[in-house]
Amino acid sequence: MLGLDIPRPFDLSKLCAAVSAHRGRSLVIEEVHGVNGADGELCGVWVELDTTDYVFIEASTSPLHRDHIALHEISHMLLGHTSTNEDAPRADLSHLFVALPPETVRSVLGRANFSSPQEREAEQLANRIARLAKLTPRQRSRNPELERLAAGLLGESA
């Protein structure tokens, strides 16, 4: 797909390295609080600087959801999407950009819903990559106590 190998088993850092090499730019994934997707708010943001792409994803969601949010934002990059006034994030994102000089920001894309064609395209590609990577929720155990312990070990809620 687009000349990229999808790592199996899935490894987001390996995929990011491949996307970075493909685009000839650094790609940094940052887990942050405050882009949680609640009440139509953003759950992922891609910020394009002159030489680096930053993807901000909600830290408090499940690992599977964090991977999918990252895939969605990476899909925007692979599809060549750029922001426009109509799809610019409406949320206050200043808390995310404290270390980014505003004059270096070329484009910002954030996902709160799938109302625009770009958002639908990115979600379709993210789903396709997830299928190719066999990125699926782990199977639940029939033993609730084992499931609770496994979730605790993985930092998830059962």
Short mmCIF file of C-alpha atoms in Angstrom, two decimals:
data_model
loop_
_atom_site.label_atom_id
_atom_site.label_comp_id
_atom_site.label_asym_id
_atom_site.label_seq_id
_atom_site.Cartn_x
_atom_site.Cartn_y
_atom_site.Cartn_z
CA MET A 1 0.00 0.00 0.00
CA LEU A 2 1.56 3.25 -1.19
CA GLY A 3 4.91 1.47 -1.08
CA LEU A 4 4.73 1.03 2.70
CA ASP A 5 5.10 -2.24 4.53
CA ILE A 6 2.54 -2.62 7.29
CA PRO A 7 4.33 -4.22 10.28
CA ARG A 8 2.89 -7.52 11.48
CA PRO A 9 2.50 -7.88 14.31
CA PHE A 10 1.48 -4.25 14.30
CA ASP A 11 3.99 -1.82 15.75
CA LEU A 12 3.09 1.86 15.56
CA SER A 13 6.69 3.04 15.95
CA LYS A 14 7.78 0.89 12.97
CA LEU A 15 4.91 2.21 10.87
CA CYS A 16 5.84 5.78 11.85
CA ALA A 17 9.44 5.14 10.79
CA ALA A 18 8.23 3.86 7.41
CA VAL A 19 5.90 6.85 6.94
CA SER A 20 8.69 9.22 7.97
CA ALA A 21 11.05 7.68 5.39
CA HIS A 22 8.30 7.73 2.74
CA ARG A 23 7.54 11.42 3.33
CA GLY A 24 11.14 12.49 3.99
CA ARG A 25 10.11 14.20 7.23
CA SER A 26 10.17 13.41 10.93
CA LEU A 27 6.97 12.00 12.42
CA VAL A 28 6.34 12.38 16.16
CA ILE A 29 3.39 10.81 17.98
CA GLU A 30 2.53 12.51 21.27
CA GLU A 31 0.00 11.20 23.77
CA VAL A 32 -1.72 14.12 25.48
CA HIS A 33 -4.78 14.77 27.58
CA GLY A 34 -7.52 16.99 26.25
CA VAL A 35 -8.23 15.56 22.80
CA ASN A 36 -10.55 12.85 24.09
CA GLY A 37 -13.32 12.99 21.49
CA ALA A 38 -16.01 13.60 24.11
CA ASP A 39 -19.08 15.54 23.01
CA GLY A 40 -17.87 16.00 19.44
CA GLU A 41 -14.46 17.29 20.48
CA LEU A 42 -11.23 16.20 18.85
CA CYS A 43 -9.68 12.81 19.54
CA GLY A 44 -6.67 13.26 17.27
CA VAL A 45 -4.77 16.13 15.66
CA TRP A 46 -2.10 16.24 12.95
CA VAL A 47 0.09 19.33 12.92
CA GLU A 48 2.35 19.78 9.89
CA LEU A 49 5.47 21.87 10.43
CA ASP A 50 8.12 22.69 7.85
CA THR A 51 10.16 19.53 8.50
CA THR A 52 8.19 17.53 11.06
CA ASP A 53 4.71 16.04 11.41
CA TYR A 54 3.23 15.88 14.92
CA VAL A 55 0.27 13.67 15.74
CA PHE A 56 -1.42 14.33 19.08
CA ILE A 57 -3.62 11.52 20.38
CA GLU A 58 -5.65 11.18 23.55
CA ALA A 59 -3.60 9.45 26.25
CA SER A 60 -6.54 8.29 28.36
CA THR A 61 -8.12 5.99 25.77
CA SER A 62 -7.34 2.32 25.14
CA PRO A 63 -4.15 1.27 23.33
CA LEU A 64 -6.19 -0.04 20.41
CA HIS A 65 -8.05 3.27 20.11
CA ARG A 66 -4.78 5.26 20.34
CA ASP A 67 -3.36 3.16 17.48
CA HIS A 68 -6.48 3.75 15.40
CA ILE A 69 -6.42 7.51 16.02
CA ALA A 70 -2.76 7.57 14.95
CA LEU A 71 -3.63 5.54 11.82
CA HIS A 72 -6.37 8.02 10.96
CA GLU A 73 -4.02 11.01 11.24
CA ILE A 74 -1.26 9.18 9.34
CA SER A 75 -3.85 8.41 6.64
CA HIS A 76 -4.38 12.15 6.16
CA MET A 77 -0.64 12.45 5.46
CA LEU A 78 -0.57 9.53 3.05
CA LEU A 79 -3.61 10.88 1.19
CA GLY A 80 -2.01 14.33 0.83
CA HIS A 81 -4.74 16.11 2.77
CA THR A 82 -4.27 19.64 4.00
CA SER A 83 -6.43 21.77 6.24
CA THR A 84 -8.89 24.32 5.00
CA ASN A 85 -10.90 26.86 6.97
CA GLU A 86 -13.95 24.58 6.88
CA ASP A 87 -12.15 21.58 8.40
CA ALA A 88 -9.86 23.44 10.78
CA PRO A 89 -10.32 22.33 14.39
CA ARG A 90 -12.80 24.42 16.34
CA ALA A 91 -11.35 23.50 19.74
CA ASP A 92 -8.77 25.55 21.60
CA LEU A 93 -5.56 23.65 20.90
CA SER A 94 -3.11 26.12 22.43
CA HIS A 95 -2.34 23.73 25.29
CA LEU A 96 -0.98 21.24 22.71
CA PHE A 97 1.29 23.70 20.95
CA VAL A 98 3.27 25.23 23.79
CA ALA A 99 6.54 23.92 22.32
CA LEU A 100 5.66 24.66 18.68
CA PRO A 101 6.38 28.12 17.29
CA PRO A 102 3.09 29.20 15.63
CA GLU A 103 4.88 30.64 12.58
CA THR A 104 6.20 27.16 11.70
CA VAL A 105 2.77 25.48 11.60
CA ARG A 106 1.85 24.82 7.94
CA SER A 107 -1.34 22.84 8.46
CA VAL A 108 -3.55 21.47 11.24
CA LEU A 109 -6.08 18.70 10.78
CA GLY A 110 -8.18 17.44 13.65
CA ARG A 111 -10.86 14.80 13.76
CA ALA A 112 -14.05 15.32 15.72
CA ASN A 113 -16.44 13.71 13.24
CA PHE A 114 -16.58 12.33 9.72
CA SER A 115 -18.65 15.03 8.03
CA SER A 116 -16.05 16.08 5.45
CA PRO A 117 -14.85 13.96 2.51
CA GLN A 118 -11.26 14.17 3.81
CA GLU A 119 -12.29 12.77 7.19
CA ARG A 120 -14.21 9.89 5.59
CA GLU A 121 -11.29 9.09 3.25
CA ALA A 122 -8.80 9.11 6.14
CA GLU A 123 -11.05 6.86 8.22
CA GLN A 124 -11.48 4.41 5.32
CA LEU A 125 -7.70 4.21 4.81
CA ALA A 126 -7.10 3.85 8.58
CA ASN A 127 -9.58 0.96 8.64
CA ARG A 128 -7.86 -0.67 5.67
CA ILE A 129 -4.43 -0.37 7.28
CA ALA A 130 -5.83 -1.80 10.54
CA ARG A 131 -7.25 -4.79 8.64
CA LEU A 132 -3.93 -5.36 6.83
CA ALA A 133 -2.08 -5.13 10.14
CA LYS A 134 -4.60 -7.45 11.75
CA LEU A 135 -5.03 -4.74 14.37
CA THR A 136 -8.05 -5.95 16.30
CA PRO A 137 -9.13 -5.95 19.91
CA ARG A 138 -7.68 -8.85 21.78
CA GLN A 139 -10.13 -11.64 22.44
CA ARG A 140 -11.86 -11.53 25.77
CA SER A 141 -11.31 -14.39 28.19
CA ARG A 142 -14.34 -16.21 29.52
CA ASN A 143 -12.93 -15.86 33.02
CA PRO A 144 -13.76 -12.34 34.29
CA GLU A 145 -11.06 -12.45 36.99
CA LEU A 146 -8.36 -13.30 34.42
CA GLU A 147 -9.69 -10.57 32.16
CA ARG A 148 -9.50 -8.02 34.98
CA LEU A 149 -5.92 -9.02 35.80
CA ALA A 150 -4.85 -8.93 32.11
CA ALA A 151 -6.44 -5.50 31.68
CA GLY A 152 -4.61 -4.22 34.77
CA LEU A 153 -1.29 -5.51 33.48
CA LEU A 154 -1.88 -3.81 30.12
CA GLY A 155 -2.96 -0.53 31.73
CA GLU A 156 -6.52 -0.86 30.45
CA SER A 157 -9.87 -0.95 32.18
CA ALA A 158 -11.66 -4.30 32.11
#
